[in-house]
PDB file of C-alpha atoms in Angstrom:
ATOM      1  CA  UNK L   1     101.852  93.976  62.349  1.00  0.00           C
ATOM      2  CA  UNK L   2     104.748  94.046  64.711  1.00  0.00           C
ATOM      3  CA  UNK L   3     104.976  95.163  68.421  1.00  0.00           C
ATOM      4  CA  UNK L   4     106.374  98.423  67.608  1.00  0.00           C
ATOM      5  CA  UNK L   5     103.495  99.270  65.301  1.00  0.00           C
ATOM      6  CA  UNK L   6     101.071  98.046  67.824  1.00  0.00           C
ATOM      7  CA  UNK L   7     102.595 100.288  70.575  1.00  0.00           C
ATOM      8  CA  UNK L   8     102.508 103.264  68.144  1.00  0.00           C
ATOM      9  CA  UNK L   9      98.817 102.713  67.692  1.00  0.00           C
ATOM     10  CA  UNK L  10      98.060 102.521  71.285  1.00  0.00           C
ATOM     11  CA  UNK L  11     100.151 105.545  72.282  1.00  0.00           C
ATOM     12  CA  UNK L  12      98.581 107.817  69.710  1.00  0.00           C
ATOM     13  CA  UNK L  13      95.258 106.803  70.844  1.00  0.00           C
ATOM     14  CA  UNK L  14      95.911 107.841  74.392  1.00  0.00           C
ATOM     15  CA  UNK L  15      97.308 111.300  73.819  1.00  0.00           C
ATOM     16  CA  UNK L  16      95.425 114.011  75.489  1.00  0.00           C
ATOM     17  CA  UNK L  17      92.795 111.448  76.847  1.00  0.00           C
ATOM     18  CA  UNK L  18      91.409 111.068  80.330  1.00  0.00           C
ATOM     19  CA  UNK L  19      92.953 107.946  82.048  1.00  0.00           C
ATOM     20  CA  UNK L  20      91.109 105.853  84.384  1.00  0.00           C
ATOM     21  CA  UNK L  21      92.873 104.193  87.549  1.00  0.00           C
ATOM     22  CA  UNK L  22      92.968 100.417  86.838  1.00  0.00           C
ATOM     23  CA  UNK L  23      93.238  98.083  90.058  1.00  0.00           C
ATOM     24  CA  UNK L  24      93.664  94.516  89.513  1.00  0.00           C
ATOM     25  CA  UNK L  25      92.225  92.257  92.342  1.00  0.00           C
ATOM     26  CA  UNK L  26      93.699  88.793  92.538  1.00  0.00           C
ATOM     27  CA  UNK L  27      94.455  85.834  94.784  1.00  0.00           C
ATOM     28  CA  UNK L  28      96.531  82.723  94.926  1.00  0.00           C
ATOM     29  CA  UNK L  29      93.629  80.268  95.212  1.00  0.00           C
ATOM     30  CA  UNK L  30      89.857  80.260  94.624  1.00  0.00           C
ATOM     31  CA  UNK L  31      87.225  80.798  97.362  1.00  0.00           C
ATOM     32  CA  UNK L  32      89.070  83.419  99.341  1.00  0.00           C
ATOM     33  CA  UNK L  33      86.440  86.125  98.640  1.00  0.00           C
ATOM     34  CA  UNK L  34      88.321  87.835  95.730  1.00  0.00           C
ATOM     35  CA  UNK L  35      85.175  88.701  93.546  1.00  0.00           C
ATOM     36  CA  UNK L  36      83.290  89.872  96.638  1.00  0.00           C
ATOM     37  CA  UNK L  37      86.215  91.956  97.280  1.00  0.00           C
ATOM     38  CA  UNK L  38      86.211  93.543  94.032  1.00  0.00           C
ATOM     39  CA  UNK L  39      82.467  94.139  94.087  1.00  0.00           C
ATOM     40  CA  UNK L  40      82.235  95.650  97.487  1.00  0.00           C
ATOM     41  CA  UNK L  41      85.158  98.005  96.672  1.00  0.00           C
ATOM     42  CA  UNK L  42      83.445  99.133  93.575  1.00  0.00           C
ATOM     43  CA  UNK L  43      80.214  99.822  95.627  1.00  0.00           C
ATOM     44  CA  UNK L  44      82.149 101.795  98.128  1.00  0.00           C
ATOM     45  CA  UNK L  45      84.241 103.779  95.521  1.00  0.00           C
ATOM     46  CA  UNK L  46      80.658 104.763  94.168  1.00  0.00           C
ATOM     47  CA  UNK L  47      79.573 105.933  97.611  1.00  0.00           C
ATOM     48  CA  UNK L  48      82.804 108.118  97.469  1.00  0.00           C
ATOM     49  CA  UNK L  49      81.545 109.622  94.237  1.00  0.00           C
ATOM     50  CA  UNK L  50      83.770 107.528  91.895  1.00  0.00           C
ATOM     51  CA  UNK L  51      82.458 106.195  88.649  1.00  0.00           C
ATOM     52  CA  UNK L  52      83.326 102.499  88.537  1.00  0.00           C
ATOM     53  CA  UNK L  53      83.356  99.758  85.990  1.00  0.00           C
ATOM     54  CA  UNK L  54      84.621  95.997  86.764  1.00  0.00           C
ATOM     55  CA  UNK L  55      86.040  93.934  84.159  1.00  0.00           C
ATOM     56  CA  UNK L  56      85.189  90.224  84.966  1.00  0.00           C
ATOM     57  CA  UNK L  57      88.394  88.577  83.704  1.00  0.00           C
ATOM     58  CA  UNK L  58      87.825  85.119  85.548  1.00  0.00           C
ATOM     59  CA  UNK L  59      87.125  83.252  82.424  1.00  0.00           C
ATOM     60  CA  UNK L  60      84.738  80.485  82.723  1.00  0.00           C
ATOM     61  CA  UNK L  61      83.395  81.678  86.048  1.00  0.00           C
ATOM     62  CA  UNK L  62      80.683  84.373  85.896  1.00  0.00           C
ATOM     63  CA  UNK L  63      81.269  85.395  89.599  1.00  0.00           C
ATOM     64  CA  UNK L  64      80.414  89.204  88.977  1.00  0.00           C
ATOM     65  CA  UNK L  65      77.250  88.664  87.203  1.00  0.00           C
ATOM     66  CA  UNK L  66      76.131  86.114  89.464  1.00  0.00           C
ATOM     67  CA  UNK L  67      76.838  88.278  92.576  1.00  0.00           C
ATOM     68  CA  UNK L  68      75.109  91.248  90.807  1.00  0.00           C
ATOM     69  CA  UNK L  69      72.107  89.120  89.786  1.00  0.00           C
ATOM     70  CA  UNK L  70      72.388  90.394  86.241  1.00  0.00           C
ATOM     71  CA  UNK L  71      73.215  88.502  82.877  1.00  0.00           C
ATOM     72  CA  UNK L  72      75.012  90.525  80.383  1.00  0.00           C
ATOM     73  CA  UNK L  73      73.888  90.587  76.813  1.00  0.00           C
ATOM     74  CA  UNK L  74      77.320  90.931  75.584  1.00  0.00           C
ATOM     75  CA  UNK L  75      81.057  90.663  76.372  1.00  0.00           C
ATOM     76  CA  UNK L  76      84.483  91.623  75.352  1.00  0.00           C
ATOM     77  CA  UNK L  77      84.316  89.016  72.644  1.00  0.00           C
ATOM     78  CA  UNK L  78      81.613  90.756  71.036  1.00  0.00           C
ATOM     79  CA  UNK L  79      83.573  94.081  70.944  1.00  0.00           C
ATOM     80  CA  UNK L  80      86.356  92.522  69.443  1.00  0.00           C
ATOM     81  CA  UNK L  81      84.770  90.145  66.975  1.00  0.00           C
ATOM     82  CA  UNK L  82      81.104  91.229  66.481  1.00  0.00           C
ATOM     83  CA  UNK L  83      81.545  94.938  65.958  1.00  0.00           C
ATOM     84  CA  UNK L  84      79.853  96.089  69.299  1.00  0.00           C
ATOM     85  CA  UNK L  85      81.119  99.310  70.787  1.00  0.00           C
ATOM     86  CA  UNK L  86      82.286  99.653  74.316  1.00  0.00           C
ATOM     87  CA  UNK L  87      78.798 100.857  75.632  1.00  0.00           C
ATOM     88  CA  UNK L  88      77.111  97.911  74.073  1.00  0.00           C
ATOM     89  CA  UNK L  89      78.952  95.441  76.383  1.00  0.00           C
ATOM     90  CA  UNK L  90      78.539  97.413  79.847  1.00  0.00           C
ATOM     91  CA  UNK L  91      76.024  95.829  82.012  1.00  0.00           C
ATOM     92  CA  UNK L  92      74.928  98.238  84.721  1.00  0.00           C
ATOM     93  CA  UNK L  93      74.279  96.855  88.240  1.00  0.00           C
ATOM     94  CA  UNK L  94      73.291  98.140  91.567  1.00  0.00           C
ATOM     95  CA  UNK L  95      74.223 101.687  92.398  1.00  0.00           C
ATOM     96  CA  UNK L  96      75.162 102.130  88.650  1.00  0.00           C
ATOM     97  CA  UNK L  97      78.363  99.936  88.923  1.00  0.00           C
ATOM     98  CA  UNK L  98      79.123  98.838  85.327  1.00  0.00           C
ATOM     99  CA  UNK L  99      80.739  95.441  84.607  1.00  0.00           C
ATOM    100  CA  UNK L 100      82.098  93.953  81.420  1.00  0.00           C
ATOM    101  CA  UNK L 101      82.335  90.084  81.027  1.00  0.00           C
ATOM    102  CA  UNK L 102      85.449  89.157  79.634  1.00  0.00           C
ATOM    103  CA  UNK L 103      84.403  86.071  77.917  1.00  0.00           C
ATOM    104  CA  UNK L 104      87.057  84.466  75.525  1.00  0.00           C
ATOM    105  CA  UNK L 105      87.733  87.726  73.800  1.00  0.00           C
ATOM    106  CA  UNK L 106      91.094  88.684  75.290  1.00  0.00           C
ATOM    107  CA  UNK L 107      92.882  85.393  74.377  1.00  0.00           C
ATOM    108  CA  UNK L 108      93.331  86.284  70.657  1.00  0.00           C
ATOM    109  CA  UNK L 109      93.973  90.077  70.827  1.00  0.00           C
ATOM    110  CA  UNK L 110      97.735  89.813  70.187  1.00  0.00           C
ATOM    111  CA  UNK L 111      96.950  88.389  66.631  1.00  0.00           C
ATOM    112  CA  UNK L 112      94.654  91.178  65.461  1.00  0.00           C
ATOM    113  CA  UNK L 113      94.842  92.974  62.339  1.00  0.00           C
ATOM    114  CA  UNK L 114      95.697  96.811  62.484  1.00  0.00           C
ATOM    115  CA  UNK L 115      92.148  97.731  61.725  1.00  0.00           C
ATOM    116  CA  UNK L 116      90.768  95.498  64.499  1.00  0.00           C
ATOM    117  CA  UNK L 117      93.413  96.942  66.828  1.00  0.00           C
ATOM    118  CA  UNK L 118      92.568 100.585  65.952  1.00  0.00           C
ATOM    119  CA  UNK L 119      88.862  99.688  66.536  1.00  0.00           C
ATOM    120  CA  UNK L 120      89.402  98.041  70.002  1.00  0.00           C
ATOM    121  CA  UNK L 121      91.831 100.700  71.430  1.00  0.00           C
ATOM    122  CA  UNK L 122      89.596 103.535  70.263  1.00  0.00           C
ATOM    123  CA  UNK L 123      86.765 101.807  72.442  1.00  0.00           C
ATOM    124  CA  UNK L 124      88.974 101.152  75.383  1.00  0.00           C
ATOM    125  CA  UNK L 125      89.994 104.779  75.419  1.00  0.00           C
ATOM    126  CA  UNK L 126      86.331 105.724  75.547  1.00  0.00           C
ATOM    127  CA  UNK L 127      86.099 103.448  78.716  1.00  0.00           C
ATOM    128  CA  UNK L 128      88.737 105.642  80.328  1.00  0.00           C
ATOM    129  CA  UNK L 129      86.324 108.605  79.974  1.00  0.00           C
ATOM    130  CA  UNK L 130      83.334 106.643  81.323  1.00  0.00           C
ATOM    131  CA  UNK L 131      84.897 105.403  84.391  1.00  0.00           C
ATOM    132  CA  UNK L 132      87.289 106.871  87.178  1.00  0.00           C
ATOM    133  CA  UNK L 133      88.272 103.601  88.463  1.00  0.00           C
ATOM    134  CA  UNK L 134      88.364  99.983  86.549  1.00  0.00           C
ATOM    135  CA  UNK L 135      88.582  97.136  88.766  1.00  0.00           C
ATOM    136  CA  UNK L 136      89.993  94.002  87.045  1.00  0.00           C
ATOM    137  CA  UNK L 137      88.716  90.692  88.672  1.00  0.00           C
ATOM    138  CA  UNK L 138      91.023  88.072  87.518  1.00  0.00           C
ATOM    139  CA  UNK L 139      91.054  84.329  87.908  1.00  0.00           C
ATOM    140  CA  UNK L 140      92.766  82.745  90.947  1.00  0.00           C
ATOM    141  CA  UNK L 141      96.074  80.987  90.899  1.00  0.00           C
ATOM    142  CA  UNK L 142      99.157  81.366  88.620  1.00  0.00           C
ATOM    143  CA  UNK L 143      97.562  80.584  85.173  1.00  0.00           C
ATOM    144  CA  UNK L 144      99.322  82.319  82.218  1.00  0.00           C
ATOM    145  CA  UNK L 145      96.201  84.551  81.689  1.00  0.00           C
ATOM    146  CA  UNK L 146      96.264  85.576  85.453  1.00  0.00           C
ATOM    147  CA  UNK L 147      99.938  86.664  85.258  1.00  0.00           C
ATOM    148  CA  UNK L 148      99.372  88.625  81.923  1.00  0.00           C
ATOM    149  CA  UNK L 149      96.857  90.689  84.016  1.00  0.00           C
ATOM    150  CA  UNK L 150      99.208  91.102  86.813  1.00  0.00           C
ATOM    151  CA  UNK L 151     102.133  92.246  84.810  1.00  0.00           C
ATOM    152  CA  UNK L 152     100.015  94.786  82.769  1.00  0.00           C
ATOM    153  CA  UNK L 153      98.775  96.260  86.134  1.00  0.00           C
ATOM    154  CA  UNK L 154     100.492  99.001  88.127  1.00  0.00           C
ATOM    155  CA  UNK L 155      98.235  98.416  91.012  1.00  0.00           C
ATOM    156  CA  UNK L 156      97.651  94.735  92.379  1.00  0.00           C
ATOM    157  CA  UNK L 157      95.320  93.902  95.406  1.00  0.00           C
ATOM    158  CA  UNK L 158      96.117  90.549  96.656  1.00  0.00           C
ATOM    159  CA  UNK L 159      93.398  89.029  98.753  1.00  0.00           C
ATOM    160  CA  UNK L 160      94.216  86.105 101.162  1.00  0.00           C
ATOM    161  CA  UNK L 161      92.817  84.461 104.286  1.00  0.00           C
ATOM    162  CA  UNK L 162      94.671  83.149 107.427  1.00  0.00           C
ATOM    163  CA  UNK L 163      94.168  79.496 105.989  1.00  0.00           C
ATOM    164  CA  UNK L 164      97.851  77.936 105.450  1.00  0.00           C
ATOM    165  CA  UNK L 165      96.862  77.001 101.969  1.00  0.00           C
ATOM    166  CA  UNK L 166      95.698  80.474 101.110  1.00  0.00           C
ATOM    167  CA  UNK L 167      99.001  82.012 102.564  1.00  0.00           C
ATOM    168  CA  UNK L 168     101.185  79.572 100.704  1.00  0.00           C
ATOM    169  CA  UNK L 169      99.323  79.990  97.329  1.00  0.00           C
ATOM    170  CA  UNK L 170      99.511  83.745  97.735  1.00  0.00           C
ATOM    171  CA  UNK L 171     103.203  83.253  98.099  1.00  0.00           C
ATOM    172  CA  UNK L 172     103.528  81.177  94.930  1.00  0.00           C
ATOM    173  CA  UNK L 173     101.478  83.767  93.184  1.00  0.00           C
ATOM    174  CA  UNK L 174     103.962  86.566  94.085  1.00  0.00           C
ATOM    175  CA  UNK L 175     107.046  84.385  93.175  1.00  0.00           C
ATOM    176  CA  UNK L 176     105.424  83.567  89.646  1.00  0.00           C
ATOM    177  CA  UNK L 177     104.767  87.328  89.108  1.00  0.00           C
ATOM    178  CA  UNK L 178     108.550  88.085  90.183  1.00  0.00           C
ATOM    179  CA  UNK L 179     109.745  85.701  87.927  1.00  0.00           C
ATOM    180  CA  UNK L 180     107.794  86.760  84.987  1.00  0.00           C
ATOM    181  CA  UNK L 181     110.107  88.277  82.343  1.00  0.00           C
ATOM    182  CA  UNK L 182     108.194  91.427  82.109  1.00  0.00           C
ATOM    183  CA  UNK L 183     107.602  92.164  85.704  1.00  0.00           C
ATOM    184  CA  UNK L 184     109.000  95.636  86.689  1.00  0.00           C
ATOM    185  CA  UNK L 185     109.193  96.408  90.390  1.00  0.00           C
ATOM    186  CA  UNK L 186     109.368 100.221  89.939  1.00  0.00           C
ATOM    187  CA  UNK L 187     106.012 100.180  88.011  1.00  0.00           C
ATOM    188  CA  UNK L 188     104.079  97.587  90.195  1.00  0.00           C
ATOM    189  CA  UNK L 189     102.501  98.238  93.573  1.00  0.00           C
ATOM    190  CA  UNK L 190     101.082  95.321  95.388  1.00  0.00           C
ATOM    191  CA  UNK L 191      98.674  95.772  98.190  1.00  0.00           C
ATOM    192  CA  UNK L 192      97.306  92.916 100.511  1.00  0.00           C
ATOM    193  CA  UNK L 193      93.818  92.494 102.093  1.00  0.00           C
ATOM    194  CA  UNK L 194      93.386  89.878 104.857  1.00  0.00           C
ATOM    195  CA  UNK L 195      89.871  88.485 104.476  1.00  0.00           C
ATOM    196  CA  UNK L 196      87.871  86.365 106.795  1.00  0.00           C
ATOM    197  CA  UNK L 197      89.761  87.208 109.980  1.00  0.00           C
ATOM    198  CA  UNK L 198      88.367  86.857 113.597  1.00  0.00           C
ATOM    199  CA  UNK L 199      89.887  90.158 114.720  1.00  0.00           C
ATOM    200  CA  UNK L 200      92.009  92.884 113.023  1.00  0.00           C
ATOM    201  CA  UNK L 201      95.084  91.824 114.835  1.00  0.00           C
ATOM    202  CA  UNK L 202      94.903  88.428 113.128  1.00  0.00           C
ATOM    203  CA  UNK L 203      95.114  90.205 109.526  1.00  0.00           C
ATOM    204  CA  UNK L 204      98.048  92.296 110.846  1.00  0.00           C
ATOM    205  CA  UNK L 205      99.948  89.111 111.770  1.00  0.00           C
ATOM    206  CA  UNK L 206      99.025  87.416 108.637  1.00  0.00           C
ATOM    207  CA  UNK L 207     100.472  90.435 106.543  1.00  0.00           C
ATOM    208  CA  UNK L 208     103.660  90.667 108.790  1.00  0.00           C
ATOM    209  CA  UNK L 209     104.452  86.847 108.056  1.00  0.00           C
ATOM    210  CA  UNK L 210     103.875  86.822 104.324  1.00  0.00           C
ATOM    211  CA  UNK L 211     105.561  90.292 103.884  1.00  0.00           C
ATOM    212  CA  UNK L 212     108.739  88.961 105.710  1.00  0.00           C
ATOM    213  CA  UNK L 213     109.016  85.966 103.301  1.00  0.00           C
ATOM    214  CA  UNK L 214     108.336  88.055 100.399  1.00  0.00           C
ATOM    215  CA  UNK L 215     110.896  90.699 101.343  1.00  0.00           C
ATOM    216  CA  UNK L 216     113.457  88.166 101.859  1.00  0.00           C
ATOM    217  CA  UNK L 217     113.212  86.150  98.918  1.00  0.00           C
ATOM    218  CA  UNK L 218     111.312  88.182  96.159  1.00  0.00           C
ATOM    219  CA  UNK L 219     112.045  91.851  97.066  1.00  0.00           C
ATOM    220  CA  UNK L 220     108.575  92.623  96.081  1.00  0.00           C
ATOM    221  CA  UNK L 221     107.431  95.795  98.050  1.00  0.00           C
ATOM    222  CA  UNK L 222     103.998  95.072  99.573  1.00  0.00           C
ATOM    223  CA  UNK L 223     101.779  97.321 101.648  1.00  0.00           C
ATOM    224  CA  UNK L 224      98.833  96.446 103.809  1.00  0.00           C
ATOM    225  CA  UNK L 225      95.309  97.516 103.145  1.00  0.00           C
ATOM    226  CA  UNK L 226      93.341  96.206 106.028  1.00  0.00           C
ATOM    227  CA  UNK L 227      91.171  93.252 106.825  1.00  0.00           C
ATOM    228  CA  UNK L 228      87.610  92.097 106.535  1.00  0.00           C
ATOM    229  CA  UNK L 229      86.045  90.075 109.239  1.00  0.00           C
ATOM    230  CA  UNK L 230      84.109  86.971 109.137  1.00  0.00           C
ATOM    231  CA  UNK L 231      80.571  88.049 108.720  1.00  0.00           C
ATOM    232  CA  UNK L 232      77.308  86.341 108.430  1.00  0.00           C
ATOM    233  CA  UNK L 233      75.762  89.416 106.840  1.00  0.00           C
ATOM    234  CA  UNK L 234      78.119  88.904 103.893  1.00  0.00           C
ATOM    235  CA  UNK L 235      77.285  85.367 103.448  1.00  0.00           C
ATOM    236  CA  UNK L 236      73.497  86.168 103.655  1.00  0.00           C
ATOM    237  CA  UNK L 237      74.077  88.968 101.106  1.00  0.00           C
ATOM    238  CA  UNK L 238      75.925  86.552  98.675  1.00  0.00           C
ATOM    239  CA  UNK L 239      72.986  84.124  98.776  1.00  0.00           C
ATOM    240  CA  UNK L 240      70.623  86.860  98.002  1.00  0.00           C
ATOM    241  CA  UNK L 241      72.867  88.060  94.996  1.00  0.00           C
ATOM    242  CA  UNK L 242      73.564  91.482  96.513  1.00  0.00           C
ATOM    243  CA  UNK L 243      76.720  93.165  97.708  1.00  0.00           C
ATOM    244  CA  UNK L 244      76.734  93.479 101.531  1.00  0.00           C
ATOM    245  CA  UNK L 245      77.837  96.979 101.106  1.00  0.00           C
ATOM    246  CA  UNK L 246      74.328  97.815  99.716  1.00  0.00           C
ATOM    247  CA  UNK L 247      72.376  95.253 101.437  1.00  0.00           C
ATOM    248  CA  UNK L 248      73.640  96.091 104.969  1.00  0.00           C
ATOM    249  CA  UNK L 249      75.882  99.211 104.954  1.00  0.00           C
ATOM    250  CA  UNK L 250      76.466  98.776 108.733  1.00  0.00           C
ATOM    251  CA  UNK L 251      77.640  95.236 108.678  1.00  0.00           C
ATOM    252  CA  UNK L 252      81.133  94.591 109.933  1.00  0.00           C
ATOM    253  CA  UNK L 253      82.249  93.531 106.362  1.00  0.00           C
ATOM    254  CA  UNK L 254      80.804  96.727 104.781  1.00  0.00           C
ATOM    255  CA  UNK L 255      82.470  98.824 107.240  1.00  0.00           C
ATOM    256  CA  UNK L 256      85.666  97.149 106.544  1.00  0.00           C
ATOM    257  CA  UNK L 257      85.390  97.386 102.878  1.00  0.00           C
ATOM    258  CA  UNK L 258      84.531 101.168 103.527  1.00  0.00           C
ATOM    259  CA  UNK L 259      87.754 101.848 105.348  1.00  0.00           C
ATOM    260  CA  UNK L 260      89.746 100.184 102.701  1.00  0.00           C
ATOM    261  CA  UNK L 261      88.194 102.098  99.866  1.00  0.00           C
ATOM    262  CA  UNK L 262      88.796 105.317 101.580  1.00  0.00           C
ATOM    263  CA  UNK L 263      92.540 104.089 102.079  1.00  0.00           C
ATOM    264  CA  UNK L 264      92.875 103.506  98.616  1.00  0.00           C
ATOM    265  CA  UNK L 265      91.491 106.804  97.608  1.00  0.00           C
ATOM    266  CA  UNK L 266      93.606 108.451 100.209  1.00  0.00           C
ATOM    267  CA  UNK L 267      96.788 106.659  99.007  1.00  0.00           C
ATOM    268  CA  UNK L 268      96.031 107.640  95.367  1.00  0.00           C
ATOM    269  CA  UNK L 269      95.983 111.385  96.428  1.00  0.00           C
ATOM    270  CA  UNK L 270      99.128 111.039  98.708  1.00  0.00           C
ATOM    271  CA  UNK L 271     101.091 109.092  96.182  1.00  0.00           C
ATOM    272  CA  UNK L 272     100.113 110.887  93.086  1.00  0.00           C
ATOM    273  CA  UNK L 273     100.032 107.402  91.593  1.00  0.00           C
ATOM    274  CA  UNK L 274     100.049 107.777  87.847  1.00  0.00           C
ATOM    275  CA  UNK L 275      96.902 106.588  86.063  1.00  0.00           C
ATOM    276  CA  UNK L 276      97.788 104.071  83.196  1.00  0.00           C
ATOM    277  CA  UNK L 277      94.093 103.840  81.755  1.00  0.00           C
ATOM    278  CA  UNK L 278      92.789 100.778  80.119  1.00  0.00           C
ATOM    279  CA  UNK L 279      94.440 101.335  76.666  1.00  0.00           C
ATOM    280  CA  UNK L 280      97.773 101.166  78.349  1.00  0.00           C
ATOM    281  CA  UNK L 281      96.603  98.128  80.353  1.00  0.00           C
ATOM    282  CA  UNK L 282      95.632  96.113  77.422  1.00  0.00           C
ATOM    283  CA  UNK L 283      98.735  97.262  75.347  1.00  0.00           C
ATOM    284  CA  UNK L 284     100.843  94.959  77.618  1.00  0.00           C
ATOM    285  CA  UNK L 285      98.538  91.890  76.865  1.00  0.00           C
ATOM    286  CA  UNK L 286      98.355  92.982  72.857  1.00  0.00           C
ATOM    287  CA  UNK L 287     102.066  93.211  72.487  1.00  0.00           C
ATOM    288  CA  UNK L 288     103.089  90.179  74.727  1.00  0.00           C
ATOM    289  CA  UNK L 289     104.360  88.235  71.856  1.00  0.00           C
TER     290      UNK L 289
END
């Protein structure tokens, strides 16, 4: 099946269907709190009345299920190759936040037959009806799989910390995104979160420094969502496999995630940001060859 035919299948499946808002959370290096950000934003969106599902696309690292304290019975591989439907592979965590383990299922999607592709896209369209917001938690760094998710996403949250290595790697990730042959500036919004800061001003300075270099050399528009402070309560919650936004809603980090989630919802309404939905998101990955 050629790419044109694949796209026709995808577009036909999307007509007159509700579309979820897809937000991709990423980072230039591991260990900066990317998955924690994804989980706690999901919880805060639930508190705002949104239905949320996380796609754990960090292959080989089961961060989401570990932090939720739940082991999924099935993953995306089972949807693609074992005949499971989309509801079979959703695991429901605290506060009815759903998550899907990506497993190794996405790697072979571009080589699927027409029947398989029809089946998958129909299921992904159902996911748009199940969730208002879908958060994609990518791997860290500039691996091909990470970049494929980023170029497929219209909305990217970049998590970084004040550590020099984190800043350098964040820039390297944006440079790799900018140089990707399918990157389109008009269709991509990059939003930064400064994590593990000592005070709010430190996060603002971090954003200004990174944004100055990005604007000069990459011309990638980037906005600032806010910062999350160093917080012992967050560390404690991670050890107990519970999102801090649930375990301690008044913790400094919980309140920061709450503000960022509110800001994201406000931006959606103010910008009237178009929703792509999961079928359109995966169309970029399916047709990349």
